[in-house]
Coordinates of C-alpha atoms in Angstrom, one line a residue:
Chain A
M10 CA 92.4 101.8 125.0
L11 CA 93.8 103.8 122.0
V12 CA 92.1 103.5 118.6
A13 CA 94.0 105.2 115.8
A14 CA 92.6 106.1 112.4
A15 CA 95.4 106.1 109.9
L16 CA 94.3 108.4 107.1
R17 CA 95.8 109.2 103.7
C18 CA 95.5 112.6 102.2
F19 CA 95.2 112.9 98.5
D20 CA 94.3 115.7 96.1
P21 CA 91.3 114.9 93.8
H22 CA 91.5 118.2 92.0
T23 CA 94.7 117.9 90.0
A24 CA 94.4 119.4 86.6
V25 CA 96.7 119.1 83.6
D26 CA 97.0 121.8 81.0
P27 CA 96.4 120.0 77.7
L28 CA 98.7 122.4 75.8
T29 CA 101.7 122.8 78.1
G30 CA 101.4 119.6 80.2
V31 CA 101.7 121.7 83.4
V32 CA 100.0 120.0 86.4
R33 CA 98.1 122.4 88.6
E34 CA 97.4 121.4 92.2
D35 CA 95.4 123.3 94.8
P36 CA 97.4 123.2 97.9
H37 CA 94.3 123.4 100.1
A38 CA 92.4 120.6 98.3
G39 CA 93.8 117.7 100.4
R40 CA 91.1 115.4 101.7
A41 CA 90.6 111.8 102.7
S42 CA 89.3 109.1 100.4
E43 CA 85.9 107.5 100.9
A44 CA 87.6 104.4 102.4
D45 CA 89.6 106.6 104.8
L46 CA 86.4 108.4 105.9
A47 CA 84.8 105.0 106.6
A48 CA 87.9 104.0 108.6
L49 CA 87.6 107.2 110.7
E50 CA 83.9 106.4 111.4
H51 CA 84.8 102.8 112.4
A52 CA 87.6 104.2 114.7
L53 CA 85.2 106.6 116.3
R54 CA 82.6 103.9 117.0
L55 CA 85.2 101.5 118.4
A56 CA 86.6 104.2 120.7
E57 CA 83.0 104.9 122.0
A58 CA 82.2 101.3 122.5
L59 CA 85.5 100.3 124.1
G60 CA 85.7 103.5 126.2
G61 CA 88.9 104.6 124.7
R62 CA 90.4 107.5 122.8
C63 CA 90.4 108.0 119.0
V64 CA 93.4 109.6 117.4
A65 CA 93.5 110.5 113.7
V66 CA 97.0 110.3 112.3
T67 CA 98.4 110.9 108.8
V68 CA 101.7 111.3 107.0
G69 CA 102.0 114.3 104.8
G70 CA 102.5 118.0 104.5
A71 CA 100.5 121.0 105.7
R72 CA 97.7 120.5 103.2
A73 CA 96.6 117.4 105.3
D74 CA 95.7 119.8 108.1
G75 CA 92.2 120.3 106.7
M76 CA 91.6 116.6 106.6
L77 CA 92.7 116.3 110.3
R78 CA 90.5 119.2 111.3
E79 CA 87.6 117.4 109.7
A80 CA 88.4 114.4 111.9
L81 CA 88.5 116.7 115.0
A82 CA 85.1 118.1 114.1
A83 CA 83.7 114.6 113.7
G84 CA 84.8 113.6 117.2
A85 CA 88.4 112.5 117.2
H86 CA 90.0 113.2 120.6
A87 CA 93.3 114.1 119.0
V88 CA 95.1 114.4 115.7
L89 CA 98.7 114.0 114.7
R90 CA 100.5 114.8 111.4
A91 CA 103.8 113.1 110.9
E92 CA 106.3 114.5 108.5
G93 CA 108.7 111.9 107.2
P94 CA 109.2 109.3 104.4
G95 CA 105.9 108.2 102.9
H96 CA 106.8 107.2 99.3
D97 CA 105.6 103.6 99.7
G98 CA 103.7 101.4 102.1
A99 CA 106.7 100.3 104.1
A100 CA 108.0 103.9 104.6
T101 CA 104.5 105.2 105.5
A102 CA 104.0 102.4 108.0
R103 CA 107.4 103.2 109.6
T104 CA 106.6 106.9 109.9
L105 CA 103.1 106.2 111.3
H106 CA 104.5 103.8 113.8
R107 CA 107.3 106.1 115.0
A108 CA 104.9 109.0 115.3
L109 CA 102.2 107.1 117.2
L110 CA 104.8 105.6 119.7
A111 CA 106.4 109.0 120.3
R112 CA 103.2 110.9 120.9
H113 CA 100.5 108.5 122.1
G114 CA 102.1 105.1 122.7
A115 CA 101.3 101.8 121.1
P116 CA 97.7 101.7 119.8
D117 CA 95.4 98.8 120.5
V118 CA 93.5 99.2 117.2
V119 CA 94.5 100.9 114.0
V120 CA 91.9 101.3 111.3
C121 CA 92.9 102.3 107.7
G122 CA 91.1 102.6 104.4
D123 CA 91.7 99.6 102.2
R124 CA 92.8 101.6 99.2
S125 CA 93.2 105.2 98.0
P126 CA 92.3 106.7 94.6
D127 CA 95.8 107.9 93.9
H128 CA 97.2 104.5 93.0
G129 CA 97.5 103.4 96.6
T130 CA 98.3 99.7 96.9
G131 CA 96.7 99.1 100.3
S132 CA 99.9 97.6 101.7
T133 CA 100.4 100.1 104.5
P134 CA 98.2 98.3 107.0
A135 CA 100.1 95.0 106.5
F136 CA 103.4 96.8 107.1
L137 CA 102.0 98.5 110.1
A138 CA 100.7 95.3 111.6
A139 CA 104.2 93.8 111.2
R140 CA 105.8 96.7 113.0
L141 CA 103.3 96.6 115.8
G142 CA 103.3 92.8 116.1
A143 CA 99.5 93.0 115.8
A144 CA 96.9 90.8 114.1
Q145 CA 95.7 92.1 110.7
A146 CA 92.3 91.9 109.0
L147 CA 92.2 93.6 105.7
G148 CA 89.4 94.7 103.3
L149 CA 86.6 94.5 105.9
L150 CA 82.9 95.4 105.4
E151 CA 82.0 95.5 109.0
L152 CA 84.0 96.1 112.2
S153 CA 82.6 96.1 115.7
P154 CA 83.6 95.2 119.3
G155 CA 83.4 91.5 119.9
R156 CA 83.4 89.3 123.0
Q157 CA 86.3 88.8 125.4
G158 CA 88.3 91.8 124.2
T159 CA 88.3 90.9 120.5
L160 CA 86.9 92.6 117.4
H161 CA 84.2 91.2 115.2
A162 CA 84.8 91.7 111.5
V163 CA 83.1 90.7 108.3
R164 CA 85.0 90.4 105.0
R165 CA 83.7 90.1 101.5
L166 CA 84.5 86.8 99.6
D167 CA 83.9 85.8 96.0
G168 CA 80.5 84.7 94.9
G169 CA 78.6 86.9 97.3
R170 CA 79.8 85.0 100.4
R171 CA 81.0 86.6 103.6
E172 CA 83.7 85.7 106.1
R173 CA 83.2 86.4 109.8
L174 CA 86.4 87.0 111.8
R175 CA 87.3 87.2 115.4
V176 CA 90.3 89.5 115.5
P177 CA 92.4 89.6 118.7
L178 CA 93.9 92.8 120.0
P179 CA 96.2 94.6 119.2
A180 CA 95.0 94.6 115.6
V181 CA 95.3 96.6 112.4
C182 CA 92.2 96.6 110.2
S183 CA 91.5 98.1 106.8
V184 CA 87.9 98.7 105.7
E185 CA 86.1 99.2 102.4
A186 CA 84.4 102.4 101.5
G187 CA 80.9 101.1 101.3
G188 CA 80.5 99.9 104.9
V189 CA 79.6 103.1 106.8
R190 CA 79.5 106.8 106.2
L191 CA 81.3 109.4 108.4
R192 CA 79.0 111.1 110.8
R193 CA 78.0 114.7 110.2
A194 CA 79.9 117.1 112.4
A195 CA 78.0 119.6 114.6
L196 CA 78.5 123.3 113.8
P197 CA 80.2 124.2 117.1
A198 CA 82.6 121.3 116.6
V199 CA 83.4 122.5 113.0
L200 CA 84.1 126.0 114.2
A201 CA 86.3 124.8 117.1
A202 CA 88.2 122.5 114.8
R203 CA 89.0 125.4 112.4
R204 CA 90.8 127.2 115.3
A205 CA 92.5 124.1 116.6
G206 CA 96.2 123.6 116.0
V207 CA 97.4 120.4 114.4
P208 CA 100.4 118.9 116.2
V209 CA 103.2 118.0 113.8
L210 CA 105.9 115.4 114.5
A211 CA 109.0 115.0 112.3
V212 CA 110.2 111.5 111.8
A213 CA 113.7 111.1 110.6
P214 CA 114.3 108.8 107.6
P215 CA 116.2 105.5 108.4
A216 CA 119.9 105.3 108.4
G217 CA 121.6 105.3 105.0
A218 CA 122.4 101.6 105.1
Q219 CA 118.7 100.7 105.3
Q220 CA 117.6 102.8 102.4
V221 CA 117.4 101.6 98.8
R222 CA 119.9 103.3 96.6
T223 CA 119.6 103.6 92.9
V224 CA 122.9 102.4 91.6
A225 CA 122.4 102.8 87.8
V226 CA 119.5 103.6 85.5
R227 CA 119.6 102.0 82.1
P228 CA 117.2 100.3 79.6
Y229 CA 116.0 96.8 80.3
R230 CA 118.2 94.2 78.7
P231 CA 117.1 90.6 78.7
R232 CA 119.6 88.0 79.5
P233 CA 121.2 86.2 76.5
K234 CA 119.8 82.9 75.6
E235 CA 122.2 80.1 76.5
L236 CA 122.8 77.7 73.7
P237 CA 125.2 74.7 73.4
A238 CA 128.5 75.3 71.7
V239 CA 128.9 74.3 68.1
A240 CA 131.3 71.5 67.2
G241 CA 133.9 72.4 64.6
G242 CA 137.6 73.0 64.4
T243 CA 137.8 76.3 62.6
A244 CA 135.7 79.4 62.7
R245 CA 134.5 78.7 59.1
E246 CA 133.3 75.2 60.0
R247 CA 131.4 76.5 63.1
M248 CA 129.7 79.2 61.0
L249 CA 128.7 76.7 58.4
E250 CA 127.3 74.5 61.2
L251 CA 125.4 77.5 62.7
T252 CA 123.9 78.7 59.5
G253 CA 123.1 75.2 58.2
T254 CA 124.6 75.9 54.8
F255 CA 125.0 72.4 53.7
V256 CA 122.0 70.9 55.5
P257 CA 119.4 70.0 52.9
P258 CA 116.1 71.8 53.6
A259 CA 113.2 69.8 54.7
V260 CA 110.7 69.6 51.9
A261 CA 107.1 68.5 52.5
R262 CA 106.1 65.5 50.5
V263 CA 102.5 64.8 49.8
V264 CA 101.6 61.1 49.4
R265 CA 98.2 59.9 48.3
A266 CA 97.9 56.2 48.8
E267 CA 94.6 54.7 47.9
D268 CA 95.3 51.5 49.8
P269 CA 95.6 51.9 53.6
V270 CA 98.3 49.2 53.7
L271 CA 100.4 51.2 51.3
A272 CA 99.9 54.3 53.4
V273 CA 101.1 52.5 56.6
D274 CA 104.1 51.2 54.7
E275 CA 104.9 54.7 53.6
L276 CA 104.7 56.1 57.1
L277 CA 106.8 53.3 58.6
A278 CA 109.4 53.8 55.9
F279 CA 109.5 57.5 56.7
L280 CA 110.0 56.8 60.4
R281 CA 112.8 54.3 59.7
T282 CA 114.5 56.7 57.3
H283 CA 114.6 59.5 59.9
G284 CA 115.7 57.2 62.8
Y285 CA 112.5 57.0 64.7
L286 CA 112.1 53.3 64.1
K287 CA 114.8 50.6 64.0
E288 CA 114.9 48.4 61.0
G289 CA 112.3 45.8 61.4
G290 CA 111.0 47.4 64.7
R291 CA 107.6 48.5 65.5
Chain B
M14 CA 121.3 71.2 67.1
N15 CA 120.7 73.5 64.2
A16 CA 117.0 73.8 64.9
E17 CA 117.9 75.5 68.3
Y18 CA 119.8 78.2 66.5
R19 CA 117.0 78.9 64.1
G20 CA 114.4 80.1 66.6
I21 CA 114.5 83.7 65.6
D22 CA 112.2 84.7 62.8
F23 CA 113.8 86.7 60.0
E24 CA 111.3 89.6 60.3
D25 CA 111.8 89.7 64.1
R26 CA 115.6 89.9 63.7
M27 CA 115.3 92.7 61.1
S28 CA 113.0 94.7 63.4
T29 CA 115.7 95.0 66.0
V30 CA 118.1 97.0 63.9
D31 CA 118.3 100.3 62.1
F32 CA 120.6 101.3 59.3
R33 CA 122.3 104.5 58.5
L34 CA 123.4 104.1 54.9
S35 CA 126.7 105.3 53.6
E36 CA 127.3 106.1 50.0
R37 CA 130.4 103.9 50.1
A38 CA 129.7 100.2 50.1
H39 CA 131.7 98.5 52.9
I40 CA 131.3 95.1 51.1
S41 CA 132.1 94.6 47.5
V42 CA 131.5 91.3 45.6
D43 CA 133.4 90.2 42.5
A44 CA 130.6 88.8 40.3
A45 CA 133.1 87.0 38.0
V46 CA 134.4 85.0 40.9
C47 CA 131.0 84.2 42.2
R48 CA 129.8 82.9 38.9
S49 CA 132.4 80.2 39.0
C50 CA 131.6 79.3 42.7
T51 CA 129.6 76.2 43.1
A52 CA 129.0 76.2 46.8
Q53 CA 127.8 79.9 47.2
V54 CA 127.7 79.5 51.0
C55 CA 127.1 83.2 51.5
V56 CA 123.6 82.8 50.2
H57 CA 122.8 80.5 53.1
A58 CA 125.1 82.0 55.8
C59 CA 124.1 85.7 55.6
P60 CA 121.7 86.3 58.4
A61 CA 120.3 89.4 56.6
K62 CA 119.8 87.5 53.4
L63 CA 121.7 90.0 51.3
F64 CA 123.1 87.5 48.8
V65 CA 120.6 86.3 46.2
P66 CA 121.6 83.8 43.4
T67 CA 120.7 84.8 39.9
S68 CA 119.6 82.6 37.1
D69 CA 122.9 83.0 35.2
G70 CA 124.9 81.6 38.2
G71 CA 126.0 84.9 39.6
I72 CA 125.2 86.7 42.9
L73 CA 123.1 89.7 43.4
F74 CA 124.2 91.6 46.4
N75 CA 122.9 94.6 48.5
Y76 CA 124.9 96.0 51.3
E77 CA 122.3 98.4 52.7
Q78 CA 120.9 96.1 55.4
C79 CA 124.2 94.5 56.5
F80 CA 124.5 93.5 60.2
E81 CA 128.3 93.8 59.8
C82 CA 128.8 90.4 61.3
G83 CA 131.4 89.3 58.8
T84 CA 129.9 85.9 58.3
C85 CA 130.0 86.2 54.5
Y86 CA 133.7 87.1 54.5
E87 CA 134.4 84.3 57.0
V88 CA 132.6 81.5 55.2
C89 CA 133.5 82.4 51.6
D90 CA 136.4 80.2 50.4
A91 CA 136.6 81.7 46.9
E92 CA 139.7 83.9 46.7
G93 CA 138.9 87.6 46.1
A94 CA 135.1 87.1 45.9
I95 CA 134.3 89.3 48.9
T96 CA 136.0 92.4 50.1
W97 CA 134.9 93.4 53.5
T98 CA 135.6 96.6 55.6
Y99 CA 133.8 98.4 58.4
P100 CA 131.4 101.2 57.4
D101 CA 132.5 104.8 57.8
G102 CA 132.0 106.4 61.1
G103 CA 128.4 107.3 61.9
H104 CA 127.1 104.8 59.3
G105 CA 126.1 101.2 59.4
V106 CA 123.9 99.2 61.6
V107 CA 122.3 100.4 64.9
F108 CA 121.0 97.8 67.3
R109 CA 117.8 99.1 68.9
Q110 CA 117.4 96.3 71.5
G111 CA 120.3 95.4 73.7

């Protein structure tokens, strides 16, 4: 039984100089979001309950090593950092999938955070489930082992209601931040994690034919409005038709009829004049 | 059919263009010919509403916001009333959308 915690590293300490606009980033400030920390705690609990191994995996550069060492200190059996495309959910899922298969094999359960503070869309778990051929349960409040080799999950619904799910394995789950808190690591584990090496696996980008290529960059231009052609023999006649030069303008006419019968007659006459009623018709 | 072509508000149409004015007017109007014209179709046809009839039967004209569409020159059937050329290089209308 392999339980993977797919974590996302982000930098919460980005500062922008108000005068020059220069963005300053601390290369050692990478950490996991609250939702990802909850995902790691769920993965650790599932691994303990199911008698399996917990692997913390992420896609990113060397600044994610600190986050992975925190996972080691908290009790993860192994960590893995994949270097490869991670610019969107699909690319991140592909890189995670390749790295896990190459180093640890297909996971039985993958737990992710449902969102990240740096404009993450939360789409990575869905892409990952599609690649693994696994069931997916997203945005969970609770996640625990269920009966007959399944997972028991609780999801938040509108109006304060809850949805209870029985999730078959293999499964990819994403959890909200408020469900659980990551356990506090023991001091010997923290010290050992500081000295531990973080294995790195490079994942090659897909072949060129599968990549999206930017062909041209230009301003948005709406499609022209399609209008029927104007009848007319010459260009002058068509322009006069288009501009309505000889069409008399519609002038509002106010009629005050004291007698209702006269008012009705006036309305009917107007409708007949403009072709809405035939002569003598109703 | 005409109603379908009149969907664009005048102010919206004018907000999509910018004008770099040249000292040389690329359209000139012969007021004497216009005073004898009874149709004055340019008043209705010009999309920028540059032709304004005056009380003495003439036409008041301003070339500064011309779209350079040539509609006035095309619809005018009075000989010699409108002389139309393109503006000098670097001047005239600039379309800001599309």
